[in-house]
PDB file of C-alpha atoms and ligand atoms in Angstrom:
ATOM      1  CA  MET A   1     -26.758  78.023  49.557  1.00 96.00           C
ATOM      2  CA  ILE A   2     -28.762  77.982  46.397  1.00 98.00           C
ATOM      3  CA  ALA A   3     -32.550  80.023  45.268  1.00 98.00           C
ATOM      4  CA  LEU A   4     -34.420  79.699  42.125  1.00 98.00           C
ATOM      5  CA  LYS A   5     -36.770  82.269  42.354  1.00 98.00           C
ATOM      6  CA  GLN A   6     -40.046  82.629  40.651  1.00 98.00           C
ATOM      7  CA  VAL A   7     -37.427  80.965  37.743  1.00 98.00           C
ATOM      8  CA  SER A   8     -39.444  79.733  34.714  1.00 98.00           C
ATOM      9  CA  LYS A   9     -38.396  78.188  30.968  1.00 98.00           C
ATOM     10  CA  ARG A  10     -39.952  78.205  27.952  1.00 97.00           C
ATOM     11  CA  PHE A  11     -39.481  76.202  25.058  1.00 96.00           C
ATOM     12  CA  VAL A  12     -40.178  77.150  21.054  1.00 94.00           C
ATOM     13  CA  ARG A  13     -40.772  74.548  19.427  1.00 91.00           C
ATOM     14  CA  PRO A  14     -39.786  74.059  15.508  1.00 93.00           C
ATOM     15  CA  ASP A  15     -43.425  74.605  14.398  1.00 93.00           C
ATOM     16  CA  GLY A  16     -43.149  77.657  16.754  1.00 92.00           C
ATOM     17  CA  GLY A  17     -45.511  76.497  19.215  1.00 93.00           C
ATOM     18  CA  VAL A  18     -44.225  77.415  22.945  1.00 94.00           C
ATOM     19  CA  PHE A  19     -44.288  74.656  25.557  1.00 94.00           C
ATOM     20  CA  THR A  20     -43.559  75.513  29.439  1.00 96.00           C
ATOM     21  CA  ALA A  21     -41.172  73.230  30.802  1.00 97.00           C
ATOM     22  CA  LEU A  22     -40.782  75.323  33.999  1.00 98.00           C
ATOM     23  CA  SER A  23     -43.968  77.479  35.346  1.00 98.00           C
ATOM     24  CA  PRO A  24     -42.587  80.034  37.599  1.00 98.00           C
ATOM     25  CA  SER A  25     -41.392  78.264  40.523  1.00 97.00           C
ATOM     26  CA  ASP A  26     -39.559  79.186  43.945  1.00 98.00           C
ATOM     27  CA  LEU A  27     -37.093  76.947  45.729  1.00 98.00           C
ATOM     28  CA  ASP A  28     -34.395  76.518  48.032  1.00 98.00           C
ATOM     29  CA  ILE A  29     -31.792  74.292  49.185  1.00 98.00           C
ATOM     30  CA  GLN A  30     -29.995  74.797  52.264  1.00 98.00           C
ATOM     31  CA  ALA A  31     -25.820  74.386  52.626  1.00 98.00           C
ATOM     32  CA  GLY A  32     -25.020  70.228  53.131  1.00 98.00           C
ATOM     33  CA  GLU A  33     -28.189  69.208  51.635  1.00 98.00           C
ATOM     34  CA  ILE A  34     -28.811  66.014  49.646  1.00 98.00           C
ATOM     35  CA  PHE A  35     -31.772  67.552  47.816  1.00 98.00           C
ATOM     36  CA  GLY A  36     -33.795  64.863  45.495  1.00 98.00           C
ATOM     37  CA  LEU A  37     -35.711  66.297  42.396  1.00 98.00           C
ATOM     38  CA  ILE A  38     -38.131  63.308  41.741  1.00 98.00           C
ATOM     39  CA  GLY A  39     -41.240  62.750  39.484  1.00 97.00           C
ATOM     40  CA  PRO A  40     -41.796  61.284  36.181  1.00 96.00           C
ATOM     41  CA  SER A  41     -40.299  61.590  32.218  1.00 95.00           C
ATOM     42  CA  GLY A  42     -40.409  64.387  31.134  1.00 95.00           C
ATOM     43  CA  ALA A  43     -41.734  66.572  33.676  1.00 97.00           C
ATOM     44  CA  GLY A  44     -39.098  68.943  34.320  1.00 97.00           C
ATOM     45  CA  LYS A  45     -36.501  67.688  36.075  1.00 98.00           C
ATOM     46  CA  SER A  46     -33.776  68.119  34.060  1.00 98.00           C
ATOM     47  CA  THR A  47     -34.570  72.085  33.286  1.00 98.00           C
ATOM     48  CA  LEU A  48     -34.971  72.686  36.441  1.00 98.00           C
ATOM     49  CA  LEU A  49     -31.637  70.908  37.568  1.00 98.00           C
ATOM     50  CA  ARG A  50     -29.676  73.158  34.530  1.00 98.00           C
ATOM     51  CA  LEU A  51     -31.143  76.265  35.618  1.00 98.00           C
ATOM     52  CA  ILE A  52     -28.889  76.461  38.790  1.00 98.00           C
ATOM     53  CA  ASN A  53     -26.018  76.677  36.642  1.00 97.00           C
ATOM     54  CA  LEU A  54     -27.623  78.354  34.120  1.00 97.00           C
ATOM     55  CA  LEU A  55     -27.405  75.776  31.001  1.00 96.00           C
ATOM     56  CA  GLU A  56     -30.387  76.675  30.723  1.00 97.00           C
ATOM     57  CA  ARG A  57     -30.821  80.408  31.165  1.00 96.00           C
ATOM     58  CA  PRO A  58     -34.130  80.963  32.613  1.00 97.00           C
ATOM     59  CA  ASP A  59     -37.267  83.539  30.947  1.00 97.00           C
ATOM     60  CA  GLY A  60     -38.448  85.374  33.934  1.00 97.00           C
ATOM     61  CA  GLY A  61     -36.445  85.003  37.695  1.00 98.00           C
ATOM     62  CA  GLN A  62     -33.733  84.634  39.526  1.00 98.00           C
ATOM     63  CA  VAL A  63     -31.440  82.218  40.472  1.00 98.00           C
ATOM     64  CA  VAL A  64     -28.742  82.934  43.747  1.00 98.00           C
ATOM     65  CA  VAL A  65     -25.681  80.379  44.713  1.00 98.00           C
ATOM     66  CA  ASP A  66     -23.733  80.885  47.648  1.00 96.00           C
ATOM     67  CA  GLY A  67     -24.665  84.046  47.234  1.00 95.00           C
ATOM     68  CA  GLN A  68     -24.191  85.511  44.212  1.00 97.00           C
ATOM     69  CA  THR A  69     -27.136  85.932  41.697  1.00 98.00           C
ATOM     70  CA  LEU A  70     -26.274  84.125  38.492  1.00 98.00           C
ATOM     71  CA  THR A  71     -28.880  86.151  36.439  1.00 98.00           C
ATOM     72  CA  ALA A  72     -26.990  89.125  36.892  1.00 98.00           C
ATOM     73  CA  LEU A  73     -23.864  88.090  36.583  1.00 97.00           C
ATOM     74  CA  PRO A  74     -22.136  89.139  32.936  1.00 96.00           C
ATOM     75  CA  ALA A  75     -20.141  86.122  31.024  1.00 94.00           C
ATOM     76  CA  ALA A  76     -16.618  86.028  32.908  1.00 94.00           C
ATOM     77  CA  GLY A  77     -18.739  86.383  35.936  1.00 95.00           C
ATOM     78  CA  LEU A  78     -20.727  83.465  35.600  1.00 96.00           C
ATOM     79  CA  ARG A  79     -18.033  81.739  33.964  1.00 93.00           C
ATOM     80  CA  ARG A  80     -16.357  82.151  37.592  1.00 93.00           C
ATOM     81  CA  ALA A  81     -19.246  81.720  39.696  1.00 95.00           C
ATOM     82  CA  ARG A  82     -19.592  78.240  37.549  1.00 95.00           C
ATOM     83  CA  GLN A  83     -16.403  76.966  38.993  1.00 95.00           C
ATOM     84  CA  ASN A  84     -18.614  76.410  42.293  1.00 97.00           C
ATOM     85  CA  ILE A  85     -20.855  74.533  40.364  1.00 98.00           C
ATOM     86  CA  GLY A  86     -19.518  70.991  39.420  1.00 98.00           C
ATOM     87  CA  MET A  87     -21.963  68.493  37.403  1.00 98.00           C
ATOM     88  CA  ILE A  88     -22.479  65.010  36.447  1.00 98.00           C
ATOM     89  CA  PHE A  89     -24.207  63.303  34.055  1.00 98.00           C
ATOM     90  CA  GLN A  90     -26.315  59.867  33.273  1.00 97.00           C
ATOM     91  CA  GLN A  91     -23.567  58.960  30.774  1.00 97.00           C
ATOM     92  CA  PHE A  92     -20.766  60.270  32.387  1.00 98.00           C
ATOM     93  CA  ASN A  93     -19.987  62.685  29.617  1.00 98.00           C
ATOM     94  CA  LEU A  94     -15.960  61.733  29.894  1.00 98.00           C
ATOM     95  CA  MET A  95     -13.661  62.472  26.906  1.00 98.00           C
ATOM     96  CA  ALA A  96     -12.227  59.162  25.408  1.00 98.00           C
ATOM     97  CA  ASN A  97      -9.159  60.221  24.147  1.00 98.00           C
ATOM     98  CA  ARG A  98      -7.975  61.143  27.190  1.00 98.00           C
ATOM     99  CA  THR A  99      -6.932  59.673  30.341  1.00 98.00           C
ATOM    100  CA  VAL A 100      -8.883  59.324  33.720  1.00 98.00           C
ATOM    101  CA  ALA A 101      -6.414  62.352  34.740  1.00 98.00           C
ATOM    102  CA  ASP A 102      -6.421  64.109  31.741  1.00 98.00           C
ATOM    103  CA  ASN A 103     -10.239  64.028  31.744  1.00 98.00           C
ATOM    104  CA  VAL A 104      -9.984  65.069  35.728  1.00 98.00           C
ATOM    105  CA  ALA A 105      -7.929  67.694  35.061  1.00 98.00           C
ATOM    106  CA  PHE A 106      -9.875  69.090  32.168  1.00 98.00           C
ATOM    107  CA  PRO A 107     -12.019  71.692  34.137  1.00 97.00           C
ATOM    108  CA  LEU A 108      -8.395  72.789  35.941  1.00 97.00           C
ATOM    109  CA  GLU A 109      -7.511  73.493  32.707  1.00 97.00           C
ATOM    110  CA  ILE A 110      -9.904  75.579  31.757  1.00 93.00           C
ATOM    111  CA  ALA A 111      -9.554  77.191  34.965  1.00 94.00           C
ATOM    112  CA  GLY A 112      -6.082  78.471  34.603  1.00 95.00           C
ATOM    113  CA  TRP A 113      -4.987  76.253  37.126  1.00 96.00           C
ATOM    114  CA  PRO A 114      -1.130  75.948  37.011  1.00 97.00           C
ATOM    115  CA  ALA A 115       0.269  72.150  35.845  1.00 95.00           C
ATOM    116  CA  ALA A 116       2.305  71.574  39.329  1.00 95.00           C
ATOM    117  CA  GLU A 117      -1.379  71.766  41.049  1.00 97.00           C
ATOM    118  CA  ARG A 118      -4.007  70.593  38.850  1.00 97.00           C
ATOM    119  CA  ALA A 119      -1.958  66.908  38.727  1.00 97.00           C
ATOM    120  CA  ALA A 120      -1.446  67.230  43.240  1.00 98.00           C
ATOM    121  CA  ARG A 121      -5.112  68.547  42.597  1.00 98.00           C
ATOM    122  CA  VAL A 122      -6.068  65.168  40.889  1.00 98.00           C
ATOM    123  CA  ALA A 123      -4.627  62.776  42.664  1.00 98.00           C
ATOM    124  CA  GLU A 124      -6.284  63.946  45.347  1.00 97.00           C
ATOM    125  CA  CYS A 125     -10.087  63.563  43.425  1.00 98.00           C
ATOM    126  CA  LEU A 126      -9.402  60.006  43.155  1.00 98.00           C
ATOM    127  CA  ALA A 127      -7.759  59.333  45.766  1.00 97.00           C
ATOM    128  CA  LEU A 128     -11.731  60.209  47.412  1.00 96.00           C
ATOM    129  CA  VAL A 129     -13.452  58.334  44.572  1.00 97.00           C
ATOM    130  CA  GLY A 130     -11.189  55.526  45.110  1.00 97.00           C
ATOM    131  CA  LEU A 131      -9.740  55.888  41.411  1.00 98.00           C
ATOM    132  CA  ALA A 132      -6.289  56.491  42.654  1.00 97.00           C
ATOM    133  CA  ASP A 133      -4.622  53.963  40.486  1.00 98.00           C
ATOM    134  CA  ARG A 134      -6.111  54.244  37.056  1.00 98.00           C
ATOM    135  CA  ALA A 135      -5.291  57.335  35.886  1.00 98.00           C
ATOM    136  CA  GLY A 136      -3.845  56.253  33.165  1.00 98.00           C
ATOM    137  CA  ASP A 137      -6.386  54.136  31.668  1.00 98.00           C
ATOM    138  CA  TYR A 138      -8.921  56.000  29.138  1.00 98.00           C
ATOM    139  CA  PRO A 139     -12.602  55.830  30.012  1.00 98.00           C
ATOM    140  CA  ALA A 140     -13.177  52.596  27.942  1.00 98.00           C
ATOM    141  CA  GLN A 141     -10.605  50.849  30.246  1.00 98.00           C
ATOM    142  CA  LEU A 142     -13.749  51.094  32.969  1.00 98.00           C
ATOM    143  CA  SER A 143     -16.856  50.043  33.879  1.00 97.00           C
ATOM    144  CA  GLY A 144     -20.678  51.877  34.207  1.00 98.00           C
ATOM    145  CA  GLY A 145     -19.710  52.462  37.971  1.00 98.00           C
ATOM    146  CA  GLN A 146     -15.702  53.342  37.705  1.00 98.00           C
ATOM    147  CA  LYS A 147     -16.491  55.990  34.779  1.00 98.00           C
ATOM    148  CA  GLN A 148     -19.169  57.627  37.499  1.00 98.00           C
ATOM    149  CA  ARG A 149     -16.364  58.031  39.626  1.00 98.00           C
ATOM    150  CA  VAL A 150     -14.351  59.860  37.093  1.00 98.00           C
ATOM    151  CA  GLY A 151     -17.032  62.074  36.319  1.00 98.00           C
ATOM    152  CA  ILE A 152     -17.452  62.427  40.363  1.00 98.00           C
ATOM    153  CA  ALA A 153     -13.898  63.689  40.407  1.00 98.00           C
ATOM    154  CA  ARG A 154     -13.622  65.831  37.574  1.00 98.00           C
ATOM    155  CA  ALA A 155     -17.242  67.607  39.112  1.00 98.00           C
ATOM    156  CA  LEU A 156     -15.063  68.290  42.575  1.00 98.00           C
ATOM    157  CA  ALA A 157     -11.509  68.846  41.389  1.00 98.00           C
ATOM    158  CA  PRO A 158     -12.388  72.958  40.942  1.00 97.00           C
ATOM    159  CA  ARG A 159     -13.695  72.604  44.994  1.00 97.00           C
ATOM    160  CA  PRO A 160     -17.135  73.635  44.138  1.00 98.00           C
ATOM    161  CA  HIS A 161     -19.374  73.318  46.822  1.00 98.00           C
ATOM    162  CA  VAL A 162     -22.348  72.523  45.022  1.00 98.00           C
ATOM    163  CA  LEU A 163     -22.476  69.159  42.877  1.00 98.00           C
ATOM    164  CA  LEU A 164     -25.482  68.650  40.434  1.00 98.00           C
ATOM    165  CA  ALA A 165     -26.765  64.908  39.190  1.00 98.00           C
ATOM    166  CA  ASP A 166     -28.513  64.106  36.267  1.00 98.00           C
ATOM    167  CA  GLU A 167     -29.671  60.781  36.640  1.00 98.00           C
ATOM    168  CA  PRO A 168     -26.385  60.088  38.083  1.00 98.00           C
ATOM    169  CA  THR A 169     -26.918  56.559  38.089  1.00 97.00           C
ATOM    170  CA  SER A 170     -29.042  55.615  35.583  1.00 96.00           C
ATOM    171  CA  ALA A 171     -27.061  53.754  33.350  1.00 96.00           C
ATOM    172  CA  LEU A 172     -26.000  51.295  36.302  1.00 97.00           C
ATOM    173  CA  ASP A 173     -26.604  48.398  37.757  1.00 96.00           C
ATOM    174  CA  PRO A 174     -28.280  47.865  41.308  1.00 94.00           C
ATOM    175  CA  ALA A 175     -25.358  46.788  43.465  1.00 94.00           C
ATOM    176  CA  THR A 176     -23.273  49.677  40.812  1.00 97.00           C
ATOM    177  CA  THR A 177     -25.835  52.217  41.964  1.00 97.00           C
ATOM    178  CA  ARG A 178     -25.630  51.412  45.406  1.00 96.00           C
ATOM    179  CA  GLY A 179     -22.028  51.986  45.463  1.00 97.00           C
ATOM    180  CA  ILE A 180     -22.177  55.459  43.476  1.00 98.00           C
ATOM    181  CA  LEU A 181     -24.905  56.908  45.914  1.00 98.00           C
ATOM    182  CA  ASP A 182     -22.881  55.733  48.438  1.00 97.00           C
ATOM    183  CA  CYS A 183     -19.511  58.274  46.976  1.00 97.00           C
ATOM    184  CA  LEU A 184     -22.108  60.986  47.135  1.00 98.00           C
ATOM    185  CA  ALA A 185     -23.252  60.471  50.844  1.00 98.00           C
ATOM    186  CA  ASP A 186     -19.813  60.175  51.724  1.00 97.00           C
ATOM    187  CA  ILE A 187     -18.468  63.484  49.685  1.00 97.00           C
ATOM    188  CA  ASN A 188     -21.222  65.479  51.286  1.00 98.00           C
ATOM    189  CA  GLN A 189     -20.538  64.411  54.723  1.00 97.00           C
ATOM    190  CA  ARG A 190     -16.891  64.681  54.235  1.00 96.00           C
ATOM    191  CA  LEU A 191     -16.849  67.711  52.738  1.00 96.00           C
ATOM    192  CA  GLY A 192     -20.043  69.559  52.795  1.00 97.00           C
ATOM    193  CA  VAL A 193     -20.745  69.904  49.341  1.00 98.00           C
ATOM    194  CA  THR A 194     -24.308  70.539  48.677  1.00 98.00           C
ATOM    195  CA  VAL A 195     -25.813  67.903  46.549  1.00 98.00           C
ATOM    196  CA  VAL A 196     -28.970  67.988  44.223  1.00 98.00           C
ATOM    197  CA  ILE A 197     -30.353  65.072  42.487  1.00 98.00           C
ATOM    198  CA  VAL A 198     -32.226  64.521  39.918  1.00 98.00           C
ATOM    199  CA  THR A 199     -33.945  60.558  39.802  1.00 98.00           C
ATOM    200  CA  HIS A 200     -37.618  59.468  38.475  1.00 96.00           C
ATOM    201  CA  GLU A 201     -36.695  57.078  41.540  1.00 95.00           C
ATOM    202  CA  MET A 202     -38.042  56.724  44.786  1.00 96.00           C
ATOM    203  CA  ALA A 203     -35.082  54.363  45.909  1.00 96.00           C
ATOM    204  CA  VAL A 204     -32.910  56.648  45.178  1.00 97.00           C
ATOM    205  CA  VAL A 205     -34.330  59.279  47.182  1.00 97.00           C
ATOM    206  CA  ARG A 206     -34.583  57.129  49.746  1.00 97.00           C
ATOM    207  CA  ALA A 207     -31.122  55.963  49.971  1.00 97.00           C
ATOM    208  CA  ILE A 208     -29.403  59.524  50.225  1.00 97.00           C
ATOM    209  CA  CYS A 209     -31.715  62.460  49.654  1.00 98.00           C
ATOM    210  CA  HIS A 210     -32.413  64.759  53.075  1.00 98.00           C
ATOM    211  CA  ARG A 211     -35.655  66.353  51.603  1.00 98.00           C
ATOM    212  CA  ALA A 212     -36.953  66.043  47.872  1.00 98.00           C
ATOM    213  CA  ALA A 213     -38.601  68.056  45.786  1.00 98.00           C
ATOM    214  CA  VAL A 214     -41.576  66.170  43.343  1.00 98.00           C
ATOM    215  CA  VAL A 215     -42.275  67.597  39.858  1.00 98.00           C
ATOM    216  CA  THR A 216     -45.121  67.462  37.452  1.00 97.00           C
ATOM    217  CA  GLN A 217     -45.631  68.993  34.178  1.00 97.00           C
ATOM    218  CA  GLY A 218     -43.281  71.902  34.419  1.00 97.00           C
ATOM    219  CA  THR A 219     -44.752  72.510  38.212  1.00 98.00           C
ATOM    220  CA  ILE A 220     -42.792  71.973  41.673  1.00 98.00           C
ATOM    221  CA  ALA A 221     -45.617  69.871  43.219  1.00 96.00           C
ATOM    222  CA  GLU A 222     -44.669  69.207  46.691  1.00 97.00           C
ATOM    223  CA  ILE A 223     -41.372  69.548  48.749  1.00 97.00           C
ATOM    224  CA  PHE A 224     -41.064  66.617  51.777  1.00 97.00           C
ATOM    225  CA  PRO A 225     -37.978  65.709  54.354  1.00 97.00           C
ATOM    226  CA  VAL A 226     -36.833  62.004  54.449  1.00 96.00           C
ATOM    227  CA  ILE A 227     -36.149  60.966  57.756  1.00 91.00           C
ATOM    228  CA  ASP A 228     -33.978  57.720  58.156  1.00 87.00           C
ATOM    229  CA  GLY A 229     -34.556  56.360  55.138  1.00 89.00           C
ATOM    230  CA  VAL A 230     -38.120  56.973  55.022  1.00 88.00           C
ATOM    231  CA  ALA A 231     -39.893  59.618  52.634  1.00 89.00           C
ATOM    232  CA  GLN A 232     -42.146  61.746  54.816  1.00 87.00           C
ATOM    233  CA  ALA A 233     -45.034  62.163  51.889  1.00 74.00           C
TER     234      ALA A 233
HETATM  235  P1  ADP B 301     -37.369  65.992  32.205  1.00 66.41           P
HETATM  236  O1  ADP B 301     -35.925  65.604  33.402  1.00 66.41           O
HETATM  237  O2  ADP B 301     -38.274  65.269  34.136  1.00 66.41           O
HETATM  238  O3  ADP B 301     -37.175  64.104  31.993  1.00 66.41           O
HETATM  239  P2  ADP B 301     -36.727  67.711  31.272  1.00 66.41           P
HETATM  240  O4  ADP B 301     -36.558  68.799  31.846  1.00 66.41           O
HETATM  241  O5  ADP B 301     -35.340  66.985  30.189  1.00 66.41           O
HETATM  242  O6  ADP B 301     -37.633  66.534  31.550  1.00 66.41           O
HETATM  243  O7  ADP B 301     -38.131  68.266  29.536  1.00 66.41           O
HETATM  244  C1  ADP B 301     -38.869  69.053  30.255  1.00 66.41           C
HETATM  245  C2  ADP B 301     -39.863  68.773  29.200  1.00 66.41           C
HETATM  246  O8  ADP B 301     -39.124  70.064  28.090  1.00 66.41           O
HETATM  247  C3  ADP B 301     -39.667  67.937  28.361  1.00 66.41           C
HETATM  248  O9  ADP B 301     -40.937  67.999  27.312  1.00 66.41           O
HETATM  249  C4  ADP B 301     -38.819  68.010  26.738  1.00 66.41           C
HETATM  250  O10 ADP B 301     -39.169  67.893  25.570  1.00 66.41           O
HETATM  251  C5  ADP B 301     -38.633  69.799  26.667  1.00 66.41           C
HETATM  252  N1  ADP B 301     -37.638  69.744  26.808  1.00 66.41           N
HETATM  253  C6  ADP B 301     -36.455  69.555  27.424  1.00 66.41           C
HETATM  254  N2  ADP B 301     -35.335  70.315  26.608  1.00 66.41           N
HETATM  255  C7  ADP B 301     -36.004  71.293  25.907  1.00 66.41           C
HETATM  256  C8  ADP B 301     -35.072  71.960  24.465  1.00 66.41           C
HETATM  257  N3  ADP B 301     -33.662  72.186  24.323  1.00 66.41           N
HETATM  258  N4  ADP B 301     -36.446  72.110  23.444  1.00 66.41           N
HETATM  259  C9  ADP B 301     -36.959  71.980  23.544  1.00 66.41           C
HETATM  260  N5  ADP B 301     -38.067  70.879  24.944  1.00 66.41           N
HETATM  261  C10 ADP B 301     -37.303  70.842  25.353  1.00 66.41           C
HETATM  262  P1  ADP B 302     -19.800  69.540  25.384  1.00 66.41           P
HETATM  263  O1  ADP B 302     -20.048  70.310  26.042  1.00 66.41           O
HETATM  264  O2  ADP B 302     -19.546  69.252  24.381  1.00 66.41           O
HETATM  265  O3  ADP B 302     -19.902  68.145  26.028  1.00 66.41           O
HETATM  266  P2  ADP B 302     -16.941  70.310  26.816  1.00 66.41           P
HETATM  267  O4  ADP B 302     -15.822  70.326  25.686  1.00 66.41           O
HETATM  268  O5  ADP B 302     -17.432  71.602  26.868  1.00 66.41           O
HETATM  269  O6  ADP B 302     -18.041  69.887  25.510  1.00 66.41           O
HETATM  270  O7  ADP B 302     -16.324  69.575  27.716  1.00 66.41           O
HETATM  271  C1  ADP B 302     -15.748  68.069  28.459  1.00 66.41           C
HETATM  272  C2  ADP B 302     -16.818  67.655  28.871  1.00 66.41           C
HETATM  273  O8  ADP B 302     -15.994  68.078  29.941  1.00 66.41           O
HETATM  274  C3  ADP B 302     -18.559  67.632  29.377  1.00 66.41           C
HETATM  275  O9  ADP B 302     -18.385  65.892  29.205  1.00 66.41           O
HETATM  276  C4  ADP B 302     -18.468  68.460  30.141  1.00 66.41           C
HETATM  277  O10 ADP B 302     -19.638  67.629  30.588  1.00 66.41           O
HETATM  278  C5  ADP B 302     -17.118  68.119  31.142  1.00 66.41           C
HETATM  279  N1  ADP B 302     -17.402  70.204  31.286  1.00 66.41           N
HETATM  280  C6  ADP B 302     -16.924  71.285  31.208  1.00 66.41           C
HETATM  281  N2  ADP B 302     -16.258  72.120  31.682  1.00 66.41           N
HETATM  282  C7  ADP B 302     -16.741  71.610  33.411  1.00 66.41           C
HETATM  283  C8  ADP B 302     -16.559  72.473  34.116  1.00 66.41           C
HETATM  284  N3  ADP B 302     -16.068  73.514  35.020  1.00 66.41           N
HETATM  285  N4  ADP B 302     -16.503  71.214  35.445  1.00 66.41           N
HETATM  286  C9  ADP B 302     -16.718  69.864  35.077  1.00 66.41           C
HETATM  287  N5  ADP B 302     -16.994  69.133  34.022  1.00 66.41           N
HETATM  288  C10 ADP B 302     -17.139  70.107  32.675  1.00 66.41           C
END
């Protein structure tokens, strides 16, 4: 479902120095997997995740998602391909001046869905994350866990096959974290959405991942399976 082939990323620092955030790396993630990227802060996990939907443009290598080589697509093709890749964030990234329903509708507006279909899809997605009764609220009226549920509903609205999650529970307390992880596992099970999740916590990997990669200093050091909540590292 997701293949990175010799993908690499450098950043040029303000002083002109070059920093290697990801050395040339290969990664294969299967359809339907929940795949973790775990490692210390600054290891390159978030960069690796953002290379999957080309939020970061690789310096070398190929990114293939759902049979499409994203790195070979022109801008318009890439915009369309990105409808197939939802993303959620540590800080939720909701728009404060829009209601819950209008936040979820946002990617559908961008994609040009007609208003009636948009409304039906928004209702479906809010029901999926257990927030059908909060459609008219503003983000400020919600708890952290509820805000992340809105983030998940927004990411799923365009019916993506892939969901990228960048430290989705790092701003939440342990009980709320459990609820969000259960929600992601449920979506993976019910919809078959492939989930890639960045975390610095082994507990998150144990809770929901099928496999995970250890990222350290811009390299994929190891890939291990998780069986019945036990990391086979
Ligand atoms: P992680 O998610 O594992 O904490 P990141 O992928 O966010 O790590 O960052 C990896 C390294 O790349 C860090 O040293 C970070 O400072 C650097 N980095 C990330 N994005 C940029 C950028 N836009 N410009 C310069 N350096 C960056
Ligand atoms: P920015 O990129 O500055 O955050 P945008 O107007 O591009 O602002 O996006 C506003 C919010 O909507 C952001 O939080 C972004 O993550 C989210 N967003 C944009 N496009 C999509 C999309 N296709 N699917 C899900 N969320 C999206």
